[in-house]
Amino acid sequence: MSRRSCSIYTVGIICALLLVLGIGLMVAQVFRTMMHNRLKKEIVLVEGSRVFESWKAPPPPVYMEFFFFNMTNEQEFLNGAKPKLKQIGPYTYREYRYKDNVSMVRDGAMVSAYNTKSFVFMREKSVGDPAVDSITTVNIPAWAVMNKAKGSFWKAPMVSIWMDSTGSGFFTTRTVDELLWGYEDPLLARVAPTNPDVEKVFGLMYKKNGSNDGEFVFHTGQQNSLDYGRVVTWKGESKLTFWKSNQSNAINGSDGSAFHPLLDKNERIYVFTPDLCRSIYMEFEKDVEVKGIPAYRFTPPRSVLASKEENPANEGFCISPEECLGTGLLKVSPCRKGAPVVASFPHFYLADSKYVDAFEGINPQRTHHQTYLDLNPTTGVIVRANKRAQVNVLMSRLSGFPKTRVLNETIFPVMFINESVVIDDASAARVHKLLTIVTLGSNFPLIIVGLGGIMLLIVIILLARDRKQKKEVKRMVFTKPLYAVSLYASFIKLLPYFLLNAFIKL
């Protein structure tokens, strides 16, 4: 066997081995499984892991925007007209958040922390000065006190007298700063000496600047990657006590800052939010891309805040039949000291149309009022998010307060928030690098198959050239003798003429 033939056979054997090995690894998904297992070990909430420091102090900037509904026809509304609202905002604050008092518990299987937040006003991203701009809105302290005193033979008349003496009405006009960060309310100042649980100061964000929501305990994800970032307990409790059913009181999912890797489009993403005093779920909506990073968009469906008739699972959020509201609303009084506060999405997005039609100036739009999370499915990293929620007050006729007789039950919007974040460039570069490593590692069998394909092409070329060369050699072997015989015959035929010509010349 010639050296050329040996080379062809060697290349052919290597080609076959590469193809068989590559296809076998692809079918068995060995490298893909190896890379995913490695990823699960890297994405855990323990010291020294790839994500621990960014989990404790997230680098992407977070912005909190506040939008208020300014009441423009207060007296007409009290006389029976449809309320007219004008949206004013945003008043934008840079939100700084970090995990405080972080400590490992239960032999490193869990980690405890406090979610501390602070806010700094950003004038360049706001419509005005919160210390100057005034808003006319529902007098939340007055309605909270009236709800506490309603039906009481002696409390209701006393509160009515206090409201008259302090000039506290159904509505109030305050600056944005006062509404957000607090002001001393005259009615609360009268009530506070009689009830130690009542403070004189009221504000929608009162005591929330530089504070936390209590201690959280999270799964680290070491034992099961699907538990990564999942809340185990909040304020020392593994379930809530605000609602009627175990399902409603369950603490499900993460706190919204961490999600397990290798997400699936068909799964539900659960988030526990203390602001709503409950867990909500999100479902896949569509594929998106942020700074070149592929992501799945998850968003809360209508069923999350659906009525008990539309979604029977939500019946547990109804403390009493009369407090069961329609689709798109959640009465959070149980965790707001009994205040008639109702949560919804901005502009009653995904709510029954009757709540929208009750006002002039309410216009729900998916683009501006939808809550969503854009998560990279491989790493679970948040690449973009918008958390949007609206604070409303339930205004209705209250026993013991004659002035409320002119009112029909109204879910009155006060303000809504938009808490947003987009991954920063440095973090995006790290995610790109990690995705590249995972992609190359997972697709390594394809590289082997590719090399096998290249070797196969080389074998085909070598075989073709070898066959061509063999044909040329064969043609040369048979062509040379025939040419010699024909030359000899021609010489014999011409020989007499040469001899005759030579004799004549002699």
XYZ file of C-alpha atoms in Angstrom:
506
model
C 0.000 0.000 0.000
C 1.397 3.378 -1.059
C 1.976 6.298 1.259
C -0.841 8.212 -0.443
C -3.326 5.405 0.194
C -2.292 5.237 3.849
C -2.897 8.970 4.204
C -6.369 8.672 2.690
C -7.311 5.806 4.964
C -5.980 7.669 8.030
C -7.936 10.833 7.213
C -11.046 8.717 6.566
C -10.782 6.996 9.943
C -10.299 10.330 11.752
C -13.279 11.773 9.866
C -15.494 8.844 10.865
C -14.423 9.070 14.499
C -15.085 12.837 14.665
C -18.518 12.502 13.072
C -19.550 9.597 15.283
C -18.207 11.299 18.422
C -19.763 14.681 17.602
C -23.173 13.283 16.707
C -23.127 11.058 19.792
C -22.327 14.002 22.061
C -25.050 16.081 20.410
C -27.666 13.388 20.936
C -26.597 12.789 24.540
C -26.248 16.583 25.149
C -23.215 15.864 27.324
C -21.503 19.243 26.940
C -24.792 21.136 27.225
C -25.542 19.352 30.496
C -22.004 19.993 31.738
C -22.242 23.725 30.994
C -25.681 24.013 32.597
C -24.496 22.212 35.719
C -21.509 24.520 35.875
C -23.803 27.530 35.477
C -26.016 26.329 38.328
C -22.973 26.056 40.583
C -21.810 29.570 39.644
C -25.194 31.272 40.173
C -25.675 30.818 43.916
C -25.983 33.272 46.787
C -22.747 32.478 48.579
C -19.530 34.400 49.144
C -17.224 34.264 46.132
C -19.876 33.269 43.613
C -20.269 35.073 40.306
C -23.475 36.871 41.390
C -23.212 37.422 45.135
C -21.704 40.922 45.130
C -24.067 42.236 42.444
C -26.990 40.730 44.387
C -25.966 42.607 47.531
C -25.421 45.909 45.697
C -26.986 45.891 42.200
C -24.914 48.099 39.859
C -27.639 49.102 37.342
C -29.297 52.430 38.242
C -32.902 52.184 39.453
C -35.331 55.084 39.016
C -38.573 55.654 40.885
C -41.090 57.899 39.138
C -44.176 59.268 40.905
C -47.245 60.420 38.965
C -50.113 62.165 40.764
C -53.765 62.653 39.817
C -54.762 66.243 40.459
C -58.481 66.773 41.187
C -59.755 69.764 39.203
C -63.503 69.807 40.046
C -63.780 68.950 43.731
C -66.992 70.856 44.455
C -68.721 69.636 41.289
C -67.862 66.045 42.202
C -69.386 66.479 45.668
C -72.516 67.733 43.889
C -72.700 64.606 41.747
C -70.536 65.361 38.683
C -67.961 62.990 37.209
C -64.530 63.717 38.719
C -61.945 65.287 36.423
C -58.342 64.251 36.924
C -55.129 65.566 35.445
C -51.991 63.440 35.592
C -48.961 65.354 36.846
C -45.497 63.825 36.771
C -43.048 62.309 36.745
C -41.252 63.337 39.884
C -38.173 61.169 39.521
C -35.874 59.850 42.223
C -32.713 57.797 41.874
C -33.246 54.723 43.992
C -30.241 53.259 45.757
C -30.791 49.744 47.036
C -28.547 47.261 48.748
C -28.756 44.206 50.975
C -27.853 45.018 54.564
C -26.864 42.734 57.471
C -26.218 39.824 55.096
C -25.456 36.559 56.887
C -25.452 32.888 55.986
C -27.850 30.661 57.919
C -28.585 26.945 58.189
C -25.071 25.860 57.217
C -24.975 28.072 54.141
C -28.180 26.695 52.609
C -29.895 30.054 53.155
C -28.964 33.697 53.471
C -30.681 36.455 55.447
C -30.681 40.139 54.521
C -32.542 43.426 54.783
C -33.501 45.247 51.558
C -32.531 48.841 52.280
C -33.629 51.611 49.903
C -32.920 55.320 49.737
C -34.111 57.977 47.284
C -32.455 61.084 45.845
C -34.518 63.584 43.832
C -33.468 64.196 40.201
C -34.681 67.595 39.009
C -33.506 67.046 35.409
C -35.799 64.015 35.048
C -38.825 65.625 36.719
C -41.613 67.963 35.611
C -41.290 70.328 38.533
C -40.197 71.039 42.081
C -41.877 68.701 44.595
C -41.437 71.281 47.341
C -43.491 73.804 45.350
C -45.957 71.878 43.178
C -49.305 71.271 44.862
C -51.768 68.429 44.288
C -55.441 68.241 45.222
C -56.310 64.661 46.052
C -58.188 62.413 48.432
C -57.593 63.150 52.113
C -56.310 59.686 53.006
C -55.904 60.343 56.785
C -59.508 61.569 57.036
C -60.891 58.534 55.210
C -58.743 56.195 57.294
C -60.024 57.705 60.558
C -63.631 57.691 59.340
C -63.379 54.013 58.359
C -62.073 53.158 61.812
C -64.894 55.082 63.518
C -67.783 54.136 61.216
C -70.779 52.536 62.910
C -69.635 53.548 66.396
C -72.274 55.350 68.428
C -69.788 57.719 70.040
C -66.611 57.550 67.898
C -68.221 58.670 64.627
C -69.779 61.899 66.072
C -66.511 62.725 67.835
C -64.504 62.282 64.606
C -67.042 64.465 62.744
C -66.548 67.220 65.328
C -62.758 66.929 65.068
C -62.935 67.092 61.258
C -65.011 70.248 61.390
C -62.761 71.884 63.969
C -59.558 71.062 62.087
C -60.960 71.848 58.638
C -60.372 68.291 57.417
C -62.501 67.467 54.387
C -62.804 64.613 51.909
C -60.017 66.156 49.819
C -56.809 67.981 50.645
C -54.260 70.118 48.795
C -50.643 69.404 49.627
C -47.230 69.697 47.984
C -45.720 66.650 46.325
C -43.060 66.546 49.040
C -45.712 66.483 51.758
C -47.761 63.783 50.064
C -44.697 61.594 49.548
C -42.467 62.083 52.565
C -44.967 63.195 55.160
C -46.706 66.101 56.866
C -48.379 66.522 60.226
C -52.076 66.034 59.672
C -54.346 68.028 62.024
C -56.928 65.247 62.333
C -54.292 62.613 63.104
C -52.820 65.012 65.668
C -56.188 64.952 67.487
C -56.525 61.179 67.267
C -52.913 60.240 68.170
C -53.199 60.992 71.945
C -56.117 58.541 72.187
C -54.464 55.729 70.199
C -50.757 54.838 70.483
C -50.842 53.092 67.080
C -51.682 56.347 65.301
C -48.928 58.772 64.247
C -49.412 62.473 63.665
C -47.483 62.381 60.399
C -48.816 60.889 57.167
C -47.031 60.371 53.847
C -47.275 57.808 51.069
C -43.523 57.181 51.398
C -43.232 58.184 55.041
C -40.297 56.407 56.749
C -39.391 54.630 53.517
C -36.289 56.661 52.667
C -33.250 54.863 54.039
C -35.354 52.095 55.556
C -36.174 48.460 54.806
C -39.178 46.134 54.646
C -37.953 43.764 57.331
C -35.738 40.698 57.352
C -35.846 38.316 54.404
C -34.387 34.813 54.364
C -33.586 33.461 50.900
C -32.585 30.097 49.464
C -29.018 30.260 48.122
C -29.727 27.813 45.290
C -26.912 25.457 46.280
C -29.184 22.500 46.925
C -31.606 23.201 44.084
C -31.017 25.802 41.397
C -34.778 26.329 41.021
C -34.829 27.686 44.591
C -32.195 30.331 43.835
C -33.318 33.620 45.405
C -36.647 32.200 46.620
C -37.988 33.791 49.800
C -38.161 31.369 52.729
C -39.388 33.763 55.425
C -40.278 37.437 55.746
C -40.099 39.071 59.185
C -39.567 35.611 60.621
C -42.743 34.136 59.111
C -43.040 31.600 56.304
C -46.547 32.752 55.407
C -48.731 35.830 55.731
C -51.694 36.369 58.030
C -53.534 39.128 56.168
C -55.819 37.002 54.015
C -58.431 34.264 54.360
C -56.893 31.273 52.563
C -53.557 29.463 52.794
C -53.030 29.992 49.064
C -53.477 33.764 49.415
C -51.192 33.890 52.459
C -48.413 31.882 50.785
C -45.061 33.604 50.250
C -44.044 32.467 46.771
C -41.082 33.260 44.568
C -38.270 35.766 45.002
C -38.336 39.388 46.124
C -37.891 40.478 42.511
C -34.115 40.872 42.640
C -33.031 37.346 41.657
C -34.393 34.602 39.412
C -33.121 31.111 38.821
C -31.081 30.335 35.667
C -32.304 28.298 32.694
C -35.787 29.799 32.558
C -38.560 28.174 30.561
C -41.220 30.032 28.594
C -43.946 27.836 30.048
C -43.216 28.500 33.704
C -44.776 31.085 35.975
C -42.476 33.581 37.661
C -43.553 34.364 41.235
C -42.611 37.561 43.051
C -43.417 38.427 46.657
C -43.948 42.158 47.112
C -44.463 43.639 50.611
C -46.064 46.749 49.059
C -49.015 44.621 47.921
C -48.820 42.323 50.956
C -48.976 39.288 48.681
C -47.232 37.253 45.998
C -48.050 37.795 42.352
C -47.169 35.741 39.306
C -46.038 36.585 35.809
C -46.281 34.670 32.556
C -44.240 34.709 29.362
C -45.380 37.288 26.811
C -42.721 37.538 24.090
C -39.031 37.410 23.189
C -37.144 40.708 23.437
C -33.557 41.906 23.228
C -31.814 44.466 25.447
C -28.305 45.687 24.561
C -27.814 42.599 22.432
C -28.851 40.237 25.234
C -31.783 37.912 24.432
C -34.551 37.939 27.033
C -37.985 36.579 27.861
C -40.606 39.150 28.821
C -42.783 38.086 31.743
C -45.815 40.145 32.753
C -48.737 39.747 35.199
C -51.841 38.465 33.377
C -55.330 39.785 34.043
C -56.055 36.798 36.293
C -53.650 38.078 38.997
C -56.072 40.813 40.082
C -59.229 39.236 38.669
C -62.449 39.112 40.665
C -63.372 35.931 42.515
C -66.006 35.261 39.851
C -63.412 35.458 37.106
C -60.683 33.707 39.094
C -61.997 31.708 42.102
C -58.432 31.375 43.458
C -58.575 35.078 44.372
C -61.479 34.642 46.794
C -58.975 34.379 49.635
C -58.097 38.054 49.177
C -61.667 39.043 50.100
C -61.696 39.641 53.864
C -65.482 40.031 53.717
C -68.027 39.800 50.865
C -68.565 43.578 50.822
C -64.813 44.136 50.478
C -64.544 41.939 47.390
C -63.884 44.327 44.535
C -64.009 43.815 40.777
C -61.298 42.721 38.370
C -58.126 44.783 38.420
C -58.300 45.832 42.077
C -56.920 44.581 45.398
C -58.004 46.070 48.697
C -54.905 46.118 50.893
C -56.558 47.444 54.055
C -55.503 44.408 56.137
C -51.847 45.410 55.875
C -52.440 49.168 55.918
C -53.870 49.474 59.436
C -57.405 49.318 58.111
C -57.085 52.340 55.797
C -59.367 52.025 52.723
C -56.414 51.712 50.322
C -56.884 49.860 47.040
C -54.049 48.747 44.733
C -54.278 48.448 40.954
C -52.188 48.885 37.855
C -51.835 52.508 36.611
C -54.949 54.039 35.048
C -56.816 50.824 35.983
C -54.953 48.884 33.302
C -56.412 45.333 33.037
C -59.324 46.378 35.292
C -63.060 46.420 34.587
C -64.019 49.284 32.295
C -66.409 50.744 34.879
C -63.480 51.975 36.952
C -62.000 53.737 33.927
C -65.329 55.225 32.834
C -65.954 56.738 36.281
C -63.360 59.480 35.608
C -62.295 61.985 33.027
C -58.551 61.824 32.480
C -58.045 58.066 32.952
C -56.637 56.342 29.870
C -55.002 52.901 30.348
C -52.265 52.085 27.841
C -50.240 48.912 27.661
C -46.999 50.702 26.749
C -47.059 53.087 29.704
C -48.905 51.109 32.368
C -47.867 47.457 32.013
C -45.610 45.823 34.596
C -42.986 43.506 33.119
C -39.666 41.757 33.680
C -37.190 41.085 30.861
C -35.050 38.146 31.983
C -32.174 36.491 30.190
C -33.317 32.842 30.074
C -29.828 31.344 30.439
C -28.648 33.275 33.500
C -31.928 34.569 34.960
C -30.401 38.067 35.053
C -32.789 41.045 34.905
C -31.869 43.062 31.815
C -34.840 45.446 32.010
C -37.839 45.864 34.294
C -40.755 48.192 34.945
C -42.793 47.786 38.112
C -45.938 49.897 37.932
C -48.603 50.176 40.610
C -51.332 52.630 41.535
C -52.583 53.749 44.946
C -56.331 54.344 45.192
C -58.738 55.126 48.007
C -62.198 53.596 48.415
C -64.693 56.415 48.918
C -68.199 55.358 49.974
C -71.073 56.152 52.297
C -70.072 55.577 55.898
C -72.442 54.979 58.789
C -72.249 57.825 61.291
C -70.980 60.382 58.770
C -73.938 62.180 57.167
C -71.773 64.139 54.729
C -70.846 60.914 52.909
C -74.470 60.290 51.884
C -73.942 62.295 48.702
C -71.218 59.902 47.563
C -71.445 56.762 45.496
C -68.820 54.068 45.947
C -65.769 55.298 44.034
C -62.258 53.876 43.693
C -60.411 57.194 43.598
C -56.863 57.265 42.104
C -54.239 59.140 44.117
C -50.950 58.383 42.372
C -48.993 55.661 40.610
C -45.336 54.675 40.571
C -43.004 53.428 37.866
C -39.922 51.698 39.254
C -37.602 50.998 36.323
C -34.164 49.564 35.647
C -32.071 48.732 32.579
C -28.876 46.719 32.798
C -25.746 48.890 32.715
C -23.062 48.489 30.037
C -20.483 46.863 32.336
C -22.962 44.265 33.577
C -24.182 43.685 30.007
C -20.595 42.990 28.896
C -20.195 40.400 31.653
C -23.447 38.718 30.668
C -22.331 38.676 27.006
C -19.052 37.024 28.021
C -20.807 34.409 30.129
C -23.314 33.667 27.357
C -20.459 33.257 24.865
C -18.725 30.735 27.139
C -21.956 28.820 27.695
C -22.789 28.835 23.979
C -19.337 27.642 22.906
C -19.257 24.966 25.591
C -22.783 23.753 24.832
C -22.095 23.689 21.087
C -18.686 22.018 21.301
C -20.096 18.818 19.710
C -21.070 20.941 16.691
C -17.437 22.019 16.402
C -16.394 18.351 16.429
C -18.997 17.545 13.748
C -17.754 20.524 11.757
C -14.172 19.253 11.934
C -15.441 15.839 10.877
C -17.198 17.434 7.925
C -14.009 19.225 6.918
C -12.063 15.960 7.138
C -14.750 14.257 5.037
C -14.336 16.909 2.373
C -10.580 16.357 2.428
C -11.094 12.599 1.989
C -13.391 13.167 -0.990
C -10.849 15.509 -2.606
C -7.973 13.055 -2.004
C -9.973 10.140 -3.417
C -10.923 12.148 -6.482
C -7.316 13.202 -7.116
C -6.044 9.665 -6.541
C -8.551 8.266 -9.036
C -7.645 10.895 -11.603
C -3.931 10.173 -11.282
C -4.512 6.417 -11.684
C -6.400 6.995 -14.954
C -3.575 9.159 -16.318
C -0.941 6.489 -15.526
C -3.025 3.773 -17.177
C -3.477 5.875 -20.327
C 0.274 6.469 -20.605
C 1.090 2.748 -20.271
C -1.183 1.693 -23.166
C -0.622 4.673 -25.452
C 3.236 4.512 -25.822
C 3.541 0.933 -27.415
C 0.780 1.616 -29.947
C 2.513 4.790 -31.010
C 5.816 2.875 -31.527
C 4.179 0.145 -33.740
C 2.448 2.637 -35.987
C 5.715 4.558 -36.442
C 7.545 1.385 -37.443
C 4.848 0.472 -40.035
C 5.039 3.892 -41.605
C 8.794 3.634 -41.809
C 8.537 0.250 -43.664
C 6.067 1.698 -46.126
C 8.247 4.707 -46.922
C 11.547 2.812 -47.063
C 11.301 1.823 -50.837
C 10.733 5.438 -51.803
C 13.763 6.565 -49.857
C 15.941 3.839 -51.469
C 14.684 4.589 -55.031
C 15.336 8.281 -54.572
C 18.885 7.569 -53.371
C 19.591 5.228 -56.413
C 18.460 7.896 -58.957
C 20.697 10.472 -57.369
C 23.649 8.074 -57.757
